[in-house]
Coordinates of C-alpha atoms (C1' of nucleotides) in Angstrom, one line a residue:
Chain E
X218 CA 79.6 -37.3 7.4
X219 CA 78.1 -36.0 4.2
X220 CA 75.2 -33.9 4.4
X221 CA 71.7 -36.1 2.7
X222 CA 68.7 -33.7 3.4
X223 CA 65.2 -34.3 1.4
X224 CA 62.2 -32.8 0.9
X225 CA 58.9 -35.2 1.7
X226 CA 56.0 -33.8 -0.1
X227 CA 52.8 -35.7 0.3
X228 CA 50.8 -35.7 -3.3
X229 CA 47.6 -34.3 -1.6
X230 CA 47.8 -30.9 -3.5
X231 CA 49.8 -28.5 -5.3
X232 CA 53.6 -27.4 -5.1
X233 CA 52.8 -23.9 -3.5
X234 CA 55.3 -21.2 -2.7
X235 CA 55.8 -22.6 1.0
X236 CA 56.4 -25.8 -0.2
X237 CA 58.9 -24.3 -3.0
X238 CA 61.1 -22.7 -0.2
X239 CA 61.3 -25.9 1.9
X240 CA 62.5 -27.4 -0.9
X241 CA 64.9 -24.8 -2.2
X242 CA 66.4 -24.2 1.9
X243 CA 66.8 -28.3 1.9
X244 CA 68.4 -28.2 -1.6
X245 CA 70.0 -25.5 -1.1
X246 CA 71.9 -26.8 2.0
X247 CA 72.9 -30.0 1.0
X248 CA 74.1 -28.3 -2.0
X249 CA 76.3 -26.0 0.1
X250 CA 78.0 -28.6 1.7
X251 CA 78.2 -30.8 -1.0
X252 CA 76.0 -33.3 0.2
X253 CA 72.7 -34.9 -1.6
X254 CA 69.2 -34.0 -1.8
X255 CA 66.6 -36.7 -1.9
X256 CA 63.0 -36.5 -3.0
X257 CA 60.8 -38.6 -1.0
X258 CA 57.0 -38.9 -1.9
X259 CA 54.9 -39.2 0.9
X260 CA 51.5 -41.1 -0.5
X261 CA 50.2 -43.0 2.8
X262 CA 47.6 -41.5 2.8
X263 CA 46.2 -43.5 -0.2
X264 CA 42.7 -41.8 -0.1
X265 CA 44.2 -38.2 -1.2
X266 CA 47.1 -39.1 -2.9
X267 CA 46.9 -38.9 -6.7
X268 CA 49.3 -39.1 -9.7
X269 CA 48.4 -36.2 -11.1
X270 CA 49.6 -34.1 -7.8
X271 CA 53.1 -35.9 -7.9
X272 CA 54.0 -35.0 -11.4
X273 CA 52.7 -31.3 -10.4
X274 CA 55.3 -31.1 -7.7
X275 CA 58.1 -33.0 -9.9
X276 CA 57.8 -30.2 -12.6
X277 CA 58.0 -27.7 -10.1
X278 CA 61.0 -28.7 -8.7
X279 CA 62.5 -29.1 -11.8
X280 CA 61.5 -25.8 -13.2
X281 CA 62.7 -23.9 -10.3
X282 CA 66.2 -26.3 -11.3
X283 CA 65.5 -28.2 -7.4
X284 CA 67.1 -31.2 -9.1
X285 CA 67.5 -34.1 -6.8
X286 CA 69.8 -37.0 -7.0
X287 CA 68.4 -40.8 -7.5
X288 CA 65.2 -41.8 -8.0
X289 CA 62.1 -40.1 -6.1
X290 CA 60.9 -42.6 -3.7
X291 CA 57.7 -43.4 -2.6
X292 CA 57.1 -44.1 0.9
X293 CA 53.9 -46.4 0.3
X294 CA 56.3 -48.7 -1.2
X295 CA 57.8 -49.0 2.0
X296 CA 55.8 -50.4 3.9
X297 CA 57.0 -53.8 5.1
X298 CA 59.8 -51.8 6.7
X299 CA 57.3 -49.6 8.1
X300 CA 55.3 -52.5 9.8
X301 CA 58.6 -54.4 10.8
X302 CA 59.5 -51.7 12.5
X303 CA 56.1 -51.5 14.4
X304 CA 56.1 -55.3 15.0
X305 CA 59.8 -54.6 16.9
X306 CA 58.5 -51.7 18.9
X307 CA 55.3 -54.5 19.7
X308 CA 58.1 -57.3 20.9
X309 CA 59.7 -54.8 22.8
X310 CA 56.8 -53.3 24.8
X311 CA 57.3 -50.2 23.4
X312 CA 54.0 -50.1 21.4
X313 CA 50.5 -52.0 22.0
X314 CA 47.5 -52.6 20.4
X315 CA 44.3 -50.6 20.9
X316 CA 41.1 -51.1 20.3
X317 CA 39.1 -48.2 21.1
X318 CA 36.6 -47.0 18.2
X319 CA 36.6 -43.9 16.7
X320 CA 33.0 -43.0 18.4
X321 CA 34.8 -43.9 21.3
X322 CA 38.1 -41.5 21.4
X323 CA 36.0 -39.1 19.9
X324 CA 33.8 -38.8 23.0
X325 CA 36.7 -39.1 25.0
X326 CA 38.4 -35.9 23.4
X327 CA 34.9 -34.4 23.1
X328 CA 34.8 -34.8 27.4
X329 CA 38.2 -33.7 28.0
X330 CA 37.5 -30.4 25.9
X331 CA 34.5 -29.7 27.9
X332 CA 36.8 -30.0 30.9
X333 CA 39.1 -27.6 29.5
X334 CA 41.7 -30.1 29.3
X335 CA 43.9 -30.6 26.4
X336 CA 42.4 -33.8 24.1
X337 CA 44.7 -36.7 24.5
X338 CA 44.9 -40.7 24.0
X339 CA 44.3 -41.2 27.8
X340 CA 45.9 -44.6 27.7
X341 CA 42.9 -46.9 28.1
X342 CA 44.2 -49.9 26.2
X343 CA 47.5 -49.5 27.7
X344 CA 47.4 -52.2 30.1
X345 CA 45.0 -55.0 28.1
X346 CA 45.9 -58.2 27.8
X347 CA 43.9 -59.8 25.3
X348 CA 43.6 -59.7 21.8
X349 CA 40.3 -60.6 20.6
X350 CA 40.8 -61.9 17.1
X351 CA 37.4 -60.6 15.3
X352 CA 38.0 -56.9 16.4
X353 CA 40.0 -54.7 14.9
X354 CA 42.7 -52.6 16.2
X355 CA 45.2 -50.0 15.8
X356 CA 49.1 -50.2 17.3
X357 CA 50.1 -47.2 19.6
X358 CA 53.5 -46.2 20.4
X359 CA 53.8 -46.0 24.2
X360 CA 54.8 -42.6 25.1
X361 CA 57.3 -41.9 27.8
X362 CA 55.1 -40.3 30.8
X363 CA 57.7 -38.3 32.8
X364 CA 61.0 -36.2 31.8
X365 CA 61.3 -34.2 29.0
X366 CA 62.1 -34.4 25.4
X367 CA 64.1 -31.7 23.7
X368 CA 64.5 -30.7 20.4
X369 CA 67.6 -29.2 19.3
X370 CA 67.2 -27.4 16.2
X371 CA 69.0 -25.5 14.1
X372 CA 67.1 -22.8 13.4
X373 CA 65.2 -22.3 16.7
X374 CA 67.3 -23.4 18.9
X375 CA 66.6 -26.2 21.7
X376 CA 62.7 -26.6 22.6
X377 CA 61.4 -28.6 25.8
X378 CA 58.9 -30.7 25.6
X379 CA 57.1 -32.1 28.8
X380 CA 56.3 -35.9 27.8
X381 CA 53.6 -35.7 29.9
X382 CA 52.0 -33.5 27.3
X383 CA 52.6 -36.4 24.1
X384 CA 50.0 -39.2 24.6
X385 CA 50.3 -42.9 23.0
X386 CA 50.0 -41.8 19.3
X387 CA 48.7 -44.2 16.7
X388 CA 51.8 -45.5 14.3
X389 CA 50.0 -48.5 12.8
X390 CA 46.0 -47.7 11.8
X391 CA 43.2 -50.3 11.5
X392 CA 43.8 -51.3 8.1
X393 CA 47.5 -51.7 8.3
X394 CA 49.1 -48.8 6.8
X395 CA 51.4 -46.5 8.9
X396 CA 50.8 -43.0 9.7
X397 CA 53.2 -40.7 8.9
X398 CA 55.4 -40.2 12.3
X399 CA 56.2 -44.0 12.2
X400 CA 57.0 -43.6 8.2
X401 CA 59.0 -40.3 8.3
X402 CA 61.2 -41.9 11.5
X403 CA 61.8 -45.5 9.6
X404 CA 62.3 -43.8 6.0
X405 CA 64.7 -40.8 7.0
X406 CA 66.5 -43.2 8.8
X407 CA 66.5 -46.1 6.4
X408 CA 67.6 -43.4 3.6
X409 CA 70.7 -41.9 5.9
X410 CA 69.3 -38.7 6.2
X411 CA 70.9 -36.5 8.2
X412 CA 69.3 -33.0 7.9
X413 CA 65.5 -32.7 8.4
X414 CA 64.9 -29.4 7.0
X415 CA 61.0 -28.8 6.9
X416 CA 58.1 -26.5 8.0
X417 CA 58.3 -25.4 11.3
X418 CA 54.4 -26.9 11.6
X419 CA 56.4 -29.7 11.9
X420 CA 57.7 -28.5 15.2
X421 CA 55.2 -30.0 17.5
X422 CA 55.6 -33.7 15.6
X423 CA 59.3 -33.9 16.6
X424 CA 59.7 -35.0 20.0
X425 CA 57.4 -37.5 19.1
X426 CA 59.4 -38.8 16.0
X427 CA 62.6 -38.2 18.8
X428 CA 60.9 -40.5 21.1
X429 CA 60.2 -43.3 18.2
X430 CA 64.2 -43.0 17.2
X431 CA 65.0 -43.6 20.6
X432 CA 62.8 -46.9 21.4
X433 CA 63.8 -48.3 18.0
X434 CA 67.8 -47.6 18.5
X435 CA 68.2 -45.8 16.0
X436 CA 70.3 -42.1 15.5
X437 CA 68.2 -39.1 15.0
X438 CA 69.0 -36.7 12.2
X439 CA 69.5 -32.8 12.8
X440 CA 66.0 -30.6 12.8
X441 CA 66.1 -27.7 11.3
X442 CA 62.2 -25.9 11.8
X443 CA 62.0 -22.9 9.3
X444 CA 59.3 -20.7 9.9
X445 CA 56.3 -20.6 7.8
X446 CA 55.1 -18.1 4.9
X447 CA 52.1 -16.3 5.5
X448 CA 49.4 -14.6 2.6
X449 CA 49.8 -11.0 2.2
X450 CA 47.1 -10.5 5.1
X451 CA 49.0 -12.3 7.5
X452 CA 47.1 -15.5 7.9
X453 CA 47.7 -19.3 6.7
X454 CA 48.9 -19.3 2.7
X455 CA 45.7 -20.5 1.0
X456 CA 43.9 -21.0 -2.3
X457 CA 42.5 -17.6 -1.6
X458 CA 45.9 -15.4 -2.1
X459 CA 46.3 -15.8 -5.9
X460 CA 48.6 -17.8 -7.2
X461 CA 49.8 -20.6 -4.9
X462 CA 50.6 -23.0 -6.9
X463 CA 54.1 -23.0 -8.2
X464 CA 53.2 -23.5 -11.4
X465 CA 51.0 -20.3 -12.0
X466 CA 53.9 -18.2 -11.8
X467 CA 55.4 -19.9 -14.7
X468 CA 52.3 -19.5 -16.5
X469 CA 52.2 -15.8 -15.1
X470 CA 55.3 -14.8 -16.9
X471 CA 57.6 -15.2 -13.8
X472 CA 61.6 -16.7 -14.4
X473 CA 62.5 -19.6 -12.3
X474 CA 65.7 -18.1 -10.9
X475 CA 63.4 -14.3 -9.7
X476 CA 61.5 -17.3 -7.8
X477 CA 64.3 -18.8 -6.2
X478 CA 66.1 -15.7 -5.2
X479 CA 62.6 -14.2 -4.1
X480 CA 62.0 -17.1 -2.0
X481 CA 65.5 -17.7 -0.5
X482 CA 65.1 -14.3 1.1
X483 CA 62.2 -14.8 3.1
X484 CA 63.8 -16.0 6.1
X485 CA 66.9 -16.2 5.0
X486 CA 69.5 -12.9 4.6
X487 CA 73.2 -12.2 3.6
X488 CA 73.6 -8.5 4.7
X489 CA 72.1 -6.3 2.7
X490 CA 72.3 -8.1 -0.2
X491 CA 68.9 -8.8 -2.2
X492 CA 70.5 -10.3 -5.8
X493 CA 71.9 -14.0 -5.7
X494 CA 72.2 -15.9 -8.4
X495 CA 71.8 -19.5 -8.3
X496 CA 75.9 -20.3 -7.4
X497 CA 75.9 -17.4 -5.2
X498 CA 72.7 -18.7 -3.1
X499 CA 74.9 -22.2 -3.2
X500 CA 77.7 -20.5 -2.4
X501 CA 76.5 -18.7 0.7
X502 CA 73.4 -20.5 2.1
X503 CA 73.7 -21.5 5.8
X504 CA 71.0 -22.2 8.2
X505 CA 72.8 -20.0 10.7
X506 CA 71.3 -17.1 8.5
X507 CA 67.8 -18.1 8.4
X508 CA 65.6 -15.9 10.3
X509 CA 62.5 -17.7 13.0
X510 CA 60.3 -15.1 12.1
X511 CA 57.6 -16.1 9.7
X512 CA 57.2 -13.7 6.4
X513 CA 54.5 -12.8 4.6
X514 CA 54.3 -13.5 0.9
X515 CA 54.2 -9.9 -1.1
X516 CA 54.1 -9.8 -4.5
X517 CA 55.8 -6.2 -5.5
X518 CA 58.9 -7.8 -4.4
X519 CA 58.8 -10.9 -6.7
X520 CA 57.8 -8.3 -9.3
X521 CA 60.8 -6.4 -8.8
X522 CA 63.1 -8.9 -8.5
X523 CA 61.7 -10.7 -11.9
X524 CA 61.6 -7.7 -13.5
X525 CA 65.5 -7.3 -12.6
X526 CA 66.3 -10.8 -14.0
X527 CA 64.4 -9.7 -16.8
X528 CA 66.5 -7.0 -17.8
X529 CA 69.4 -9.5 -17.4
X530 CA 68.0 -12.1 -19.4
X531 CA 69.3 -12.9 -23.5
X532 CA 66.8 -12.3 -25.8
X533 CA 67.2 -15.7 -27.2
X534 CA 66.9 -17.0 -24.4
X535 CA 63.0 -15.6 -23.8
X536 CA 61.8 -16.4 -27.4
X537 CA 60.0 -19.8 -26.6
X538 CA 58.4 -18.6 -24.0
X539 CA 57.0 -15.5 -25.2
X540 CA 56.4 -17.4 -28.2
X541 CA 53.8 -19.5 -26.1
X542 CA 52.5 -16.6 -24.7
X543 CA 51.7 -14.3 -28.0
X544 CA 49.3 -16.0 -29.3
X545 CA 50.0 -14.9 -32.9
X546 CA 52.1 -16.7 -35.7
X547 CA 55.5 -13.8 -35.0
X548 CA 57.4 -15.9 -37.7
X549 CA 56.1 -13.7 -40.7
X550 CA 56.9 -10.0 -38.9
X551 CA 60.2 -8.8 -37.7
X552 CA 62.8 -10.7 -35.2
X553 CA 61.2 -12.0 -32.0
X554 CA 64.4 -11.8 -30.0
X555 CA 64.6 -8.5 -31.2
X556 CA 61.0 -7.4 -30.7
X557 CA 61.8 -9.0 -27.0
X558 CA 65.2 -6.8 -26.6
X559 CA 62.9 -4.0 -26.8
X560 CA 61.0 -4.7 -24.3
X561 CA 62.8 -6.0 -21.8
X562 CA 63.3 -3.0 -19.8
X563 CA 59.5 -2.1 -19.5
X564 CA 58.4 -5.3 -18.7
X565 CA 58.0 -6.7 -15.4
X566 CA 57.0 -10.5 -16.7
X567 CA 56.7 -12.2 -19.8
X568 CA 53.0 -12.3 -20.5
X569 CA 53.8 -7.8 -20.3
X570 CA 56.7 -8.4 -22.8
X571 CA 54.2 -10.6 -25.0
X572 CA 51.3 -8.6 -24.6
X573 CA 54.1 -5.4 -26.0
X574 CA 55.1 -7.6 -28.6
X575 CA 52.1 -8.6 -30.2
X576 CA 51.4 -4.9 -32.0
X577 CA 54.7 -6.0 -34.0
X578 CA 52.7 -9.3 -35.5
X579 CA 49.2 -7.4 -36.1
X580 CA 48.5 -4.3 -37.2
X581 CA 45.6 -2.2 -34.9
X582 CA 42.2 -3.0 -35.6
X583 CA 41.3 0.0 -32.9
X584 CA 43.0 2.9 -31.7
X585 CA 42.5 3.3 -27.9
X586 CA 40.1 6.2 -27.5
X587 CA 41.8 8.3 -24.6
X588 CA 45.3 8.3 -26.4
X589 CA 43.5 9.5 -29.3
X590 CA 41.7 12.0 -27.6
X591 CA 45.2 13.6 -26.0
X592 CA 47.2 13.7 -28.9
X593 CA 45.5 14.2 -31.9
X594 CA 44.5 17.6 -32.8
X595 CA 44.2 19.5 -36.4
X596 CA 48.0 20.2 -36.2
X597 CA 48.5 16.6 -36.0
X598 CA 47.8 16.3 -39.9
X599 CA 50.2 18.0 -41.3
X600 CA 52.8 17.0 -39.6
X601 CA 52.2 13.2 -40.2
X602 CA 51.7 14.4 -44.4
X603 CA 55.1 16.1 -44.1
X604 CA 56.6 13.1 -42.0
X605 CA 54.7 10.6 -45.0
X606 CA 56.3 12.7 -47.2
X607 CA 60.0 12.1 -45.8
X608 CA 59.7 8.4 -45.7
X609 CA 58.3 7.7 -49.3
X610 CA 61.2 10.2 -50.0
X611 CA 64.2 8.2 -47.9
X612 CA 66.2 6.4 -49.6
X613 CA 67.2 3.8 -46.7
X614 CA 65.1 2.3 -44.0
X615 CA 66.7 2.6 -40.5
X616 CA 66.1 3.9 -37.0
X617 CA 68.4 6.9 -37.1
X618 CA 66.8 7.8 -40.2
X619 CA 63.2 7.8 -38.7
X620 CA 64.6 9.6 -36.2
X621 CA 66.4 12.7 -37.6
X622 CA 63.3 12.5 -40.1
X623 CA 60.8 13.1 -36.8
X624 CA 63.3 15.5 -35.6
X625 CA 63.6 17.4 -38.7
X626 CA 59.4 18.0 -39.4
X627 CA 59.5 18.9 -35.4
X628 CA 61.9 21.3 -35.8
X629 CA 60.1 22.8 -38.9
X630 CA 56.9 23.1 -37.5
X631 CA 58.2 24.5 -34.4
X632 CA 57.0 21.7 -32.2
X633 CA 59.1 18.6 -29.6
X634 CA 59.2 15.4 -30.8
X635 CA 56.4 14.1 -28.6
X636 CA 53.8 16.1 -31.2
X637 CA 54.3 13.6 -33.6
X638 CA 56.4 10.5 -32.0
X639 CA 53.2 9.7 -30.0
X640 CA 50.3 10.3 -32.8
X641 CA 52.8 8.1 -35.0
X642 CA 53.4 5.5 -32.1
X643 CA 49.0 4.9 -31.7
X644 CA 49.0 4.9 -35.2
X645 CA 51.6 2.5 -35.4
X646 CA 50.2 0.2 -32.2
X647 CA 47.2 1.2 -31.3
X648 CA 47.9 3.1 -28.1
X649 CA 50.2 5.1 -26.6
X650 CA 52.3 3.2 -25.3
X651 CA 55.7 1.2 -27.3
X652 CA 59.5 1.0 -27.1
X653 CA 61.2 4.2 -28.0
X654 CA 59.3 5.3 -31.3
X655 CA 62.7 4.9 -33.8
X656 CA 63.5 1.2 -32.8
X657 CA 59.5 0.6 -33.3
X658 CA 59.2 2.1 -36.8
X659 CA 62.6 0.3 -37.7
X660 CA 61.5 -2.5 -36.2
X661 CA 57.8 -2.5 -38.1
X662 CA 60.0 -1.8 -41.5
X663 CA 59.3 0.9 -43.9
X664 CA 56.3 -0.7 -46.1
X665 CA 54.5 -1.5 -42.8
X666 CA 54.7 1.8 -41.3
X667 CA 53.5 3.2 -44.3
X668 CA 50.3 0.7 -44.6
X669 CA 49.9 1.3 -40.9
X670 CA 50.0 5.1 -41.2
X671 CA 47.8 5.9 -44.0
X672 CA 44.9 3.0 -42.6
X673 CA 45.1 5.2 -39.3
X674 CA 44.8 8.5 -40.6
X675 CA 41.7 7.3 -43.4
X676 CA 39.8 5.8 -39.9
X677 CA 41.0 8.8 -37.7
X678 CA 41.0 11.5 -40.0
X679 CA 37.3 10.5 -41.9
Chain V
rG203 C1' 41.1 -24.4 26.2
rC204 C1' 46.0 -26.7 26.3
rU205 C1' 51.2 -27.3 24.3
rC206 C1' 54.9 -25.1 21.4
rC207 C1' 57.0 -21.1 18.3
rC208 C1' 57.5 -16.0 16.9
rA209 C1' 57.8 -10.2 17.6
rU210 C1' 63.0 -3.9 14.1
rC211 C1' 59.9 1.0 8.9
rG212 C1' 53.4 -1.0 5.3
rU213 C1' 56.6 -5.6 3.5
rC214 C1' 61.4 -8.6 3.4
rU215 C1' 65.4 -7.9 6.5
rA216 C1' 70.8 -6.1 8.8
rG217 C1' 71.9 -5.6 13.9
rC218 C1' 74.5 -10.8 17.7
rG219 C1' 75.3 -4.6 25.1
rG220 C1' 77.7 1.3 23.4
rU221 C1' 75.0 2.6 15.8
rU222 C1' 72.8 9.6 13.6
rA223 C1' 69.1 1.9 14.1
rG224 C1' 71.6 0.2 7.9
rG225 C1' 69.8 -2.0 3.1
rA226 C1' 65.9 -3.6 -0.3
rC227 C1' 60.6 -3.6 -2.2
rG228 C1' 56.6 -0.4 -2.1
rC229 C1' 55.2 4.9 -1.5
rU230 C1' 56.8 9.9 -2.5
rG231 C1' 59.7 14.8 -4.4
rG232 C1' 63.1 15.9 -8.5
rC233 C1' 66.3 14.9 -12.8
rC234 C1' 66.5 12.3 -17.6
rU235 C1' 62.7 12.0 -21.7
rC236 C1' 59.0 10.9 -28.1
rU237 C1' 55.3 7.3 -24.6
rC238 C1' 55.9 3.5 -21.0
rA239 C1' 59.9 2.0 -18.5
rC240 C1' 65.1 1.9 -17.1
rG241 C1' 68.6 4.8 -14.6
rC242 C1' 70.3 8.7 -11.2
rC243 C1' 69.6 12.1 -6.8
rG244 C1' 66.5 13.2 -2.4
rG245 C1' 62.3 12.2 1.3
rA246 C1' 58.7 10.1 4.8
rA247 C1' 58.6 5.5 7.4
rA248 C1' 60.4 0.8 12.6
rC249 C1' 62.9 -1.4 17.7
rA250 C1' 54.5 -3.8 20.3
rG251 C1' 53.8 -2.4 25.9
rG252 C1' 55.5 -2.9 31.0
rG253 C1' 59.0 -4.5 34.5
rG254 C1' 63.9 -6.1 35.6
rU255 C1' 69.7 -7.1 34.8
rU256 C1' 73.6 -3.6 33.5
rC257 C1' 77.6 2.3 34.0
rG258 C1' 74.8 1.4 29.4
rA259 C1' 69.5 -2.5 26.2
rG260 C1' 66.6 -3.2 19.6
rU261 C1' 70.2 -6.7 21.5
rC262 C1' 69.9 -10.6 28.0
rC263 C1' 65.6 -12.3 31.7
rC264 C1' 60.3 -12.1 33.2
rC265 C1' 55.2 -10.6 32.4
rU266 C1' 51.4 -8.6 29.2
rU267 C1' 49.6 -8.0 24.4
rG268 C1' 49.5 -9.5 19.4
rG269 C1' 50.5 -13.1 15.5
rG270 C1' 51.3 -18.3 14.1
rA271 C1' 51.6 -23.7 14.5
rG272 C1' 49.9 -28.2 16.7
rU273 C1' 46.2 -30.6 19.3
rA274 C1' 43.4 -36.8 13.4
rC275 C1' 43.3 -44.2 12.2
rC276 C1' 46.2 -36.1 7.3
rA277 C1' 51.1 -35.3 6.1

RNA sequence: GCUCCCAUCGUCUAGCGGUUAGGACGCUGGCCUCUCACGCCGGAAACAGGGGUUCGAGUCCCCUUGGGAGUACCA
């Protein structure tokens, strides 16, 4: 049997990191064994269900390279299967039609509460034999009352559930559209799935969906329940913890394959090993080695780790990115992918590697203050003269040359470097900070260095 | 309230009856150094509590406590 495992987004909201990692442990493990992955979009509900929110979660998938194979579908297109397979659960007595109101089962629920009782369907329209035609009505599935159901999944383990607990759920609503534990059932089934991997606030629907396999003969896929991620405080992941969506860490400077290997280990482990590349994840991703302990989502991680494939990254490969991100036409100054190689290592995103490279395209309209403050004194002048003097004297431009230059003044005036590399580097950028002060002044090129040095000094010195 | 799930450093985790309880992020001391970083060396830091089972429990069982999820004509 070849593994076919999805991911079922409904189109109510954003692709946010929690969805991201439900997608990437389903990819991932279809991947591993060589199965398929399936994208299903869950739209019943056709109030909150908009376009816009489908193509959000498409790109996100396909930024984070989640590719999927065939076409996405869309489960509201489905629904003549859906309602077939409530009209054979009807014939079958295994569902029935009831007409309660809402006011109705909302007092109900309201009572039982006040009793302290858990707020269940008590069953009222169970038993009712007619059908008045001018009132509407929903189909329930009638719920087993007695004996267990148990989920065996493959992360938690088995779960009992008491079916006493699971009252007649509603699979078939007013206006004809199924709800979604009818859909899911008839849709994974229809599609061959074979491994549900999902939240594991999906836990409590499964015996339910279990129950529905059962009375319409069909098999059951595997469950696999992974545990949720929390916010950094340790409650529900919400539009208050910073950036949810997926797509504001692409816009935050983050690379898709930091994401994936930041996400694959929350919950999920291979030793002590904390770098996997994309094959490797495919390589070694089980379910066996996913955790049941839910994780909370922290940040300095994801920075490290995307500051590590950072570093790895070819220059070349950054350009269009950073390009978006500078903000500044960095066609008429020096190389980007250079300017970018410089960078790398002191960056920990690429909105930090643009916002380093963007001295290189415009010369400082300001020098910041403090920097100033620190390192300029009346020594400072001279040496900068006597270092002006060596460059207009040099007969090539290079960064060995700009640094035996700095070197040699140092050494005459009986100073370190740093007396003159950092007044020359918040001359050069505006502050006092830059990528070692050689590459930067090599980098800039002689006639800007010079134009760049004498504008600093005239609105410093004066 | 009721049902279900979970519980090792601040965080992510290794551990699958016998370990000086390991790694990583972060924090921190030092080295390197023209800045910021990178890199290297070192440090502090955890088995929620209580009962069992066992020669022996972070590992198995129960209770407590603490988190979380569900409890819709949402998915």
């Amino acid at each position: 049997m070849t593994v076919r495992t999805r991911f079922a987004p409904s189109p109510t909201g954003m692709l946010h990191i929690g969805g991201a990692r439900t997608a990437l442990f389903s990819w991932l493990y279809a991947r591993h064994h060589h199965g398929e992955f399936v994208l299903r979009i869950e739209d019943t509900d056709r109030e909150r269900s908009t376009d816009e929110a489908t193509r959000v979660i498409l790109d996100g998938l396909s930024w984070l390279g989640l590719d999927w194979d065939g076409e996405p579908v869309f489960q509201a297109s489905r629904q003549a299967d859906h309602v077939r397979a409530v009209e054979q659960l009807l014939e079958q007595g295994h569902a029935y039609r009831c007409y309660c109101s809402r006011e109705e089962l909302d007092k109900m629920r309201e009572d039982q509460r006040a009793d302290g009782k858990k707020p269940m369907y008590d069953g009222r329209c169970r038993h009712r034999t007619d059908h008045p035609e001018d009132q509407p009505y929903v189909v329930r599935f009638r719920s087993p009352d007695t004996g267990e159901t148990i989920v065996r999944d493959m992360v938690l383990g088995d779960v009992a559930f008491n079916n006493a607990e699971l009252d007649d759920l509603i699979i078939l609503r007013s206006d004809g559209t199924p709800t979604y534990n009818l859909a899911v059932v008839v849709d994974d089934s229809a599609m061959a799935i074979t491994h549900v991997v999902r939240g594991s606030d999906h836990l409590n629907n499964t015996p339910r969906q279990i129950q529905l396999y059962e009375a319409l003969g069909l098999q059951a896929p595997c469950f696999a329940h992974i545990p949720l991620i929390h916010g950094p405080d340790g409650a529900k992941m919400s539009k208050r913890h910073g950036a949810v969506a997926i797509t504001e860490y692409r816009q935050a400077g983050y690379l898709p394959e930091a994401v994936n290997n930041y996400l694959a280990r929350l919950g999920w482990s291979h030793g002590d090993d904390e770098v996997f590349s994309r094959e490797q994840l495919i390589e070694l991703f089980d379910l066996e080695q996913v955790g049941k302990t839910a994780a909370r989502f922290d940040q300095a991680k994801l920075d490290w780790l995307n500051a590590h494939y950072l570093r790895q990254a070819k220059p070349e490969d950054l350009v269009d990115e950073v390009q978006q991100l500078l903000n500044v036409d960095a066609s008429q100054g020096p190389d980007l992918a250079r300017v970018i190689a410089s960078l790398q290592e002191r960056s920990k995103n690429l909105v930090e590697v643009a916002d380093g490279a963007r001295f290189f395209y415009a010369a400082p309209e300001a020098y910041q203050e403090k920097a100033v403050k620190k390192n300029f004194r009346d020594t400072t002048w001279p040496l900068l003269e006597r270092f002006l003097e060596g460059v207009e004297a040099m007969a090539d431009w290079s960064g060995e040359a700009a640094h035996t230059l700095i070197q040699q003044v140092c050494e005459a005036e009986g100073v370190n470097m740093g007396k003159l590399a950092q007044p020359l580097r918040i001359l050069v950028s505006g502050g006092p900070i830059s990528p070692p002060i050689d590459l930067t002044l090599a980098l800039l090129g002689r006639d800007e260095v010079l134009r760049r040095i004498h504008a600093g000094i005239k609105a410093l010195r004066d």
